[in-house]
Amino acid sequence: SPCPWTAASRARCARAAGARKRDPPAARPAPEEQKPPLWIFGYGSLVWRPGFEFSARRVGFIRGYSRRFWQGDTFHRGSEKMPGRVVTLQEDYDGCTWGVAYEVRGEQIAASLQYLNVREAVLGGYDTKLVTFHPQDKEADEPILALVYIATPQNPSYLGPASEEDIAAQIIVSSGRSGHNIEYLLRLADFMRYFCPQVEDEHLFSIEESLISILPCLCHAEEPLIEV
């Protein structure tokens, strides 16, 4: 039988190949680098351990909120039997909360949100809001719109108000997978002293003072509460 691969067949294939080459390229999604940057505001453990890659960081504050140790923690700084105490934000017209805003760009955006949605939302019980962040640096640009994670009273781990003494006593006996609750409190207090020395965070420093006053009473225990 004659070979099917005739000159006419080759010509038809060549014309089809040429038509395919002339087809306009399919539209491609915009490169990650062209997406606008995202700013994420941290006011708790994010100030010293963000846990994600970022392009820039700025110390500053947001208005309309006060930081409070009213959120329970049964994973990072506590357990189901002994929940720890970590901070959330309480709406407060005259309030002002200092922390760190992180700028994420390109592929950093999806990676940081995926990480934080597990760390803060799934394990921490936090929701997200957009807030206006004011950089501490006077030479910085205008205020920045930033994403923040806030634990509301509706989440199951919310503990609510308590005296500074009771909060300190709960912190002393709580520990989770990220470390002891004492470390959380002291690192946050250190951040405020080193990076925002002009700010008096009465709630935070009162709990720290109460904790320090309780600790000497534990020094005579046969086994230390935490490793130093």
Short mmCIF file of N, CA and C in Angstrom, two decimals, residues 33-122:
data_model
loop_
_atom_site.label_atom_id
_atom_site.label_comp_id
_atom_site.label_asym_id
_atom_site.label_seq_id
_atom_site.Cartn_x
_atom_site.Cartn_y
_atom_site.Cartn_z
N GLU A 33 5.50 39.80 41.96
CA GLU A 33 6.15 41.04 42.34
C GLU A 33 5.30 42.27 42.03
N GLN A 34 4.30 42.13 41.11
CA GLN A 34 3.48 43.28 40.73
C GLN A 34 2.30 43.49 41.68
N LYS A 35 2.03 42.53 42.55
CA LYS A 35 0.93 42.69 43.49
C LYS A 35 1.29 43.74 44.53
N PRO A 36 0.33 44.53 45.00
CA PRO A 36 0.65 45.52 46.03
C PRO A 36 1.09 44.84 47.31
N PRO A 37 1.99 45.47 48.06
CA PRO A 37 2.46 44.86 49.30
C PRO A 37 1.37 44.82 50.36
N LEU A 38 1.54 43.96 51.33
CA LEU A 38 0.61 43.84 52.45
C LEU A 38 1.38 44.11 53.73
N TRP A 39 0.77 44.86 54.64
CA TRP A 39 1.36 45.12 55.95
C TRP A 39 0.58 44.35 57.01
N ILE A 40 1.30 43.72 57.92
CA ILE A 40 0.70 42.94 59.00
C ILE A 40 1.18 43.51 60.32
N PHE A 41 0.24 43.87 61.19
CA PHE A 41 0.57 44.48 62.48
C PHE A 41 0.56 43.42 63.58
N GLY A 42 1.66 43.35 64.33
CA GLY A 42 1.77 42.43 65.45
C GLY A 42 1.93 43.19 66.75
N TYR A 43 1.26 42.72 67.79
CA TYR A 43 1.31 43.41 69.08
C TYR A 43 1.58 42.44 70.23
N GLY A 44 1.71 41.14 69.91
CA GLY A 44 2.03 40.13 70.92
C GLY A 44 3.34 39.46 70.56
N SER A 45 3.33 38.14 70.44
CA SER A 45 4.57 37.42 70.12
C SER A 45 5.11 37.75 68.74
N LEU A 46 4.29 38.31 67.87
CA LEU A 46 4.78 38.67 66.53
C LEU A 46 5.84 39.76 66.60
N VAL A 47 5.91 40.54 67.67
CA VAL A 47 6.89 41.62 67.73
C VAL A 47 8.30 41.08 67.83
N TRP A 48 8.48 39.88 68.38
CA TRP A 48 9.83 39.31 68.47
C TRP A 48 9.98 38.01 67.66
N ARG A 49 8.88 37.39 67.28
CA ARG A 49 8.98 36.13 66.51
C ARG A 49 7.88 36.09 65.46
N PRO A 50 8.08 36.80 64.35
CA PRO A 50 7.02 36.79 63.32
C PRO A 50 6.81 35.40 62.72
N GLY A 51 7.90 34.68 62.45
CA GLY A 51 7.76 33.32 61.93
C GLY A 51 7.55 33.25 60.42
N PHE A 52 7.64 34.38 59.72
CA PHE A 52 7.49 34.38 58.26
C PHE A 52 8.48 35.39 57.68
N GLU A 53 8.77 35.23 56.39
CA GLU A 53 9.68 36.15 55.72
C GLU A 53 8.97 37.47 55.42
N PHE A 54 9.70 38.57 55.55
CA PHE A 54 9.13 39.89 55.29
C PHE A 54 10.18 40.76 54.62
N SER A 55 9.72 41.86 54.02
CA SER A 55 10.62 42.76 53.30
C SER A 55 11.04 43.97 54.13
N ALA A 56 10.20 44.36 55.07
CA ALA A 56 10.52 45.52 55.92
C ALA A 56 9.72 45.41 57.22
N ARG A 57 10.22 46.09 58.25
CA ARG A 57 9.50 46.12 59.52
C ARG A 57 9.58 47.52 60.10
N ARG A 58 8.51 47.95 60.76
CA ARG A 58 8.49 49.27 61.37
C ARG A 58 7.81 49.19 62.73
N VAL A 59 8.38 49.85 63.70
CA VAL A 59 7.75 49.99 65.01
C VAL A 59 6.78 51.16 64.95
N GLY A 60 5.63 51.00 65.58
CA GLY A 60 4.65 52.08 65.57
C GLY A 60 3.42 51.69 66.37
N PHE A 61 2.31 52.35 66.10
CA PHE A 61 1.12 52.14 66.92
C PHE A 61 -0.15 52.24 66.10
N ILE A 62 -1.23 51.71 66.69
CA ILE A 62 -2.57 51.90 66.14
C ILE A 62 -3.42 52.54 67.23
N ARG A 63 -4.40 53.32 66.83
CA ARG A 63 -5.30 53.99 67.77
C ARG A 63 -6.65 53.26 67.83
N GLY A 64 -7.34 53.47 68.94
CA GLY A 64 -8.68 52.90 69.09
C GLY A 64 -8.72 51.54 69.72
N TYR A 65 -7.55 51.03 70.16
CA TYR A 65 -7.48 49.71 70.79
C TYR A 65 -6.51 49.74 71.96
N SER A 66 -6.80 48.94 72.99
CA SER A 66 -5.89 48.73 74.10
C SER A 66 -5.52 47.25 74.15
N ARG A 67 -4.25 46.96 74.48
CA ARG A 67 -3.77 45.59 74.58
C ARG A 67 -4.10 45.02 75.95
N ARG A 68 -4.70 43.82 75.97
CA ARG A 68 -5.10 43.20 77.23
C ARG A 68 -4.78 41.70 77.23
N PHE A 69 -4.37 41.20 78.38
CA PHE A 69 -4.12 39.76 78.55
C PHE A 69 -5.44 39.04 78.86
N TRP A 70 -6.35 39.10 77.92
CA TRP A 70 -7.69 38.55 78.14
C TRP A 70 -7.96 37.32 77.29
N GLN A 71 -7.00 36.89 76.48
CA GLN A 71 -7.20 35.73 75.62
C GLN A 71 -6.54 34.50 76.24
N GLY A 72 -7.29 33.41 76.32
CA GLY A 72 -6.73 32.15 76.80
C GLY A 72 -5.93 31.45 75.71
N ASP A 73 -4.98 30.65 76.11
CA ASP A 73 -4.13 29.94 75.16
C ASP A 73 -3.90 28.51 75.65
N THR A 74 -4.42 27.55 74.92
CA THR A 74 -4.26 26.14 75.30
C THR A 74 -3.26 25.41 74.42
N PHE A 75 -2.54 26.15 73.57
CA PHE A 75 -1.59 25.52 72.65
C PHE A 75 -0.18 26.11 72.79
N HIS A 76 -0.03 27.39 72.45
CA HIS A 76 1.30 28.01 72.42
C HIS A 76 1.88 28.24 73.81
N ARG A 77 1.07 28.77 74.74
CA ARG A 77 1.57 29.16 76.06
C ARG A 77 0.77 28.55 77.20
N GLY A 78 0.03 27.51 76.92
CA GLY A 78 -0.75 26.86 77.96
C GLY A 78 -1.22 25.51 77.48
N SER A 79 -2.12 24.90 78.24
CA SER A 79 -2.67 23.58 77.91
C SER A 79 -4.16 23.59 78.23
N GLU A 80 -4.82 22.49 77.89
CA GLU A 80 -6.24 22.39 78.18
C GLU A 80 -6.50 22.45 79.69
N LYS A 81 -5.61 21.84 80.48
CA LYS A 81 -5.79 21.85 81.93
C LYS A 81 -5.39 23.19 82.55
N MET A 82 -4.36 23.82 81.99
CA MET A 82 -3.87 25.10 82.51
C MET A 82 -3.69 26.09 81.36
N PRO A 83 -4.77 26.74 80.95
CA PRO A 83 -4.66 27.71 79.85
C PRO A 83 -3.75 28.87 80.24
N GLY A 84 -2.94 29.31 79.28
CA GLY A 84 -2.12 30.49 79.50
C GLY A 84 -2.91 31.75 79.21
N ARG A 85 -2.26 32.88 79.41
CA ARG A 85 -2.87 34.18 79.12
C ARG A 85 -2.00 34.90 78.10
N VAL A 86 -2.58 35.28 76.96
CA VAL A 86 -1.88 36.05 75.95
C VAL A 86 -2.73 37.28 75.61
N VAL A 87 -2.15 38.16 74.81
CA VAL A 87 -2.82 39.44 74.59
C VAL A 87 -3.76 39.40 73.39
N THR A 88 -4.77 40.23 73.48
CA THR A 88 -5.64 40.55 72.36
C THR A 88 -5.89 42.05 72.42
N LEU A 89 -6.70 42.55 71.52
CA LEU A 89 -7.00 43.98 71.49
C LEU A 89 -8.45 44.21 71.88
N GLN A 90 -8.63 45.19 72.73
CA GLN A 90 -9.97 45.59 73.16
C GLN A 90 -10.26 46.97 72.58
N GLU A 91 -11.43 47.11 71.96
CA GLU A 91 -11.78 48.43 71.41
C GLU A 91 -11.82 49.46 72.52
N ASP A 92 -11.14 50.57 72.30
CA ASP A 92 -11.00 51.61 73.31
C ASP A 92 -10.78 52.93 72.57
N TYR A 93 -11.76 53.81 72.64
CA TYR A 93 -11.73 55.04 71.87
C TYR A 93 -10.44 55.84 72.12
N ASP A 94 -10.01 55.88 73.38
CA ASP A 94 -8.80 56.63 73.73
C ASP A 94 -7.55 55.76 73.76
N GLY A 95 -7.69 54.50 73.39
CA GLY A 95 -6.57 53.57 73.49
C GLY A 95 -5.54 53.73 72.39
N CYS A 96 -4.35 53.20 72.66
CA CYS A 96 -3.24 53.23 71.71
C CYS A 96 -2.38 52.00 71.98
N THR A 97 -2.12 51.20 70.97
CA THR A 97 -1.33 49.98 71.14
C THR A 97 -0.11 50.02 70.23
N TRP A 98 1.06 49.81 70.84
CA TRP A 98 2.32 49.81 70.10
C TRP A 98 2.70 48.39 69.72
N GLY A 99 3.35 48.27 68.57
CA GLY A 99 3.81 46.97 68.11
C GLY A 99 4.70 47.13 66.89
N VAL A 100 4.69 46.11 66.04
CA VAL A 100 5.53 46.10 64.84
C VAL A 100 4.68 45.75 63.63
N ALA A 101 4.86 46.51 62.55
CA ALA A 101 4.20 46.20 61.28
C ALA A 101 5.24 45.61 60.33
N TYR A 102 4.87 44.52 59.69
CA TYR A 102 5.75 43.84 58.74
C TYR A 102 5.20 43.99 57.33
N GLU A 103 6.06 44.36 56.41
CA GLU A 103 5.67 44.45 55.00
C GLU A 103 6.04 43.15 54.31
N VAL A 104 5.06 42.54 53.64
CA VAL A 104 5.32 41.34 52.85
C VAL A 104 4.98 41.63 51.40
N ARG A 105 5.80 41.08 50.50
CA ARG A 105 5.66 41.33 49.08
C ARG A 105 5.68 40.03 48.29
N GLY A 106 5.08 40.05 47.11
CA GLY A 106 5.16 38.91 46.20
C GLY A 106 4.73 37.61 46.83
N GLU A 107 5.58 36.61 46.70
CA GLU A 107 5.26 35.29 47.23
C GLU A 107 5.20 35.27 48.76
N GLN A 108 5.79 36.28 49.39
CA GLN A 108 5.74 36.36 50.86
C GLN A 108 4.31 36.52 51.36
N ILE A 109 3.45 37.14 50.57
CA ILE A 109 2.08 37.44 51.01
C ILE A 109 1.30 36.15 51.30
N ALA A 110 1.23 35.27 50.32
CA ALA A 110 0.48 34.03 50.49
C ALA A 110 1.11 33.17 51.58
N ALA A 111 2.44 33.12 51.61
CA ALA A 111 3.13 32.28 52.60
C ALA A 111 2.87 32.79 54.02
N SER A 112 2.92 34.10 54.22
CA SER A 112 2.71 34.66 55.55
C SER A 112 1.27 34.48 56.01
N LEU A 113 0.32 34.67 55.12
CA LEU A 113 -1.09 34.52 55.49
C LEU A 113 -1.43 33.07 55.81
N GLN A 114 -0.88 32.16 55.03
CA GLN A 114 -1.11 30.75 55.31
C GLN A 114 -0.56 30.37 56.68
N TYR A 115 0.63 30.86 56.99
CA TYR A 115 1.25 30.58 58.28
C TYR A 115 0.45 31.20 59.43
N LEU A 116 0.08 32.46 59.28
CA LEU A 116 -0.62 33.15 60.36
C LEU A 116 -2.04 32.64 60.55
N ASN A 117 -2.69 32.20 59.49
CA ASN A 117 -4.04 31.68 59.64
C ASN A 117 -4.06 30.42 60.50
N VAL A 118 -2.97 29.67 60.48
CA VAL A 118 -2.87 28.51 61.36
C VAL A 118 -2.45 28.95 62.76
N ARG A 119 -1.40 29.75 62.84
CA ARG A 119 -0.85 30.16 64.13
C ARG A 119 -1.83 31.01 64.94
N GLU A 120 -2.48 31.96 64.29
CA GLU A 120 -3.34 32.91 65.01
C GLU A 120 -4.82 32.54 64.95
N ALA A 121 -5.31 32.17 63.79
CA ALA A 121 -6.75 31.94 63.64
C ALA A 121 -7.16 30.54 64.11
N VAL A 122 -6.52 29.50 63.56
CA VAL A 122 -6.92 28.13 63.89
C VAL A 122 -6.53 27.78 65.32
#
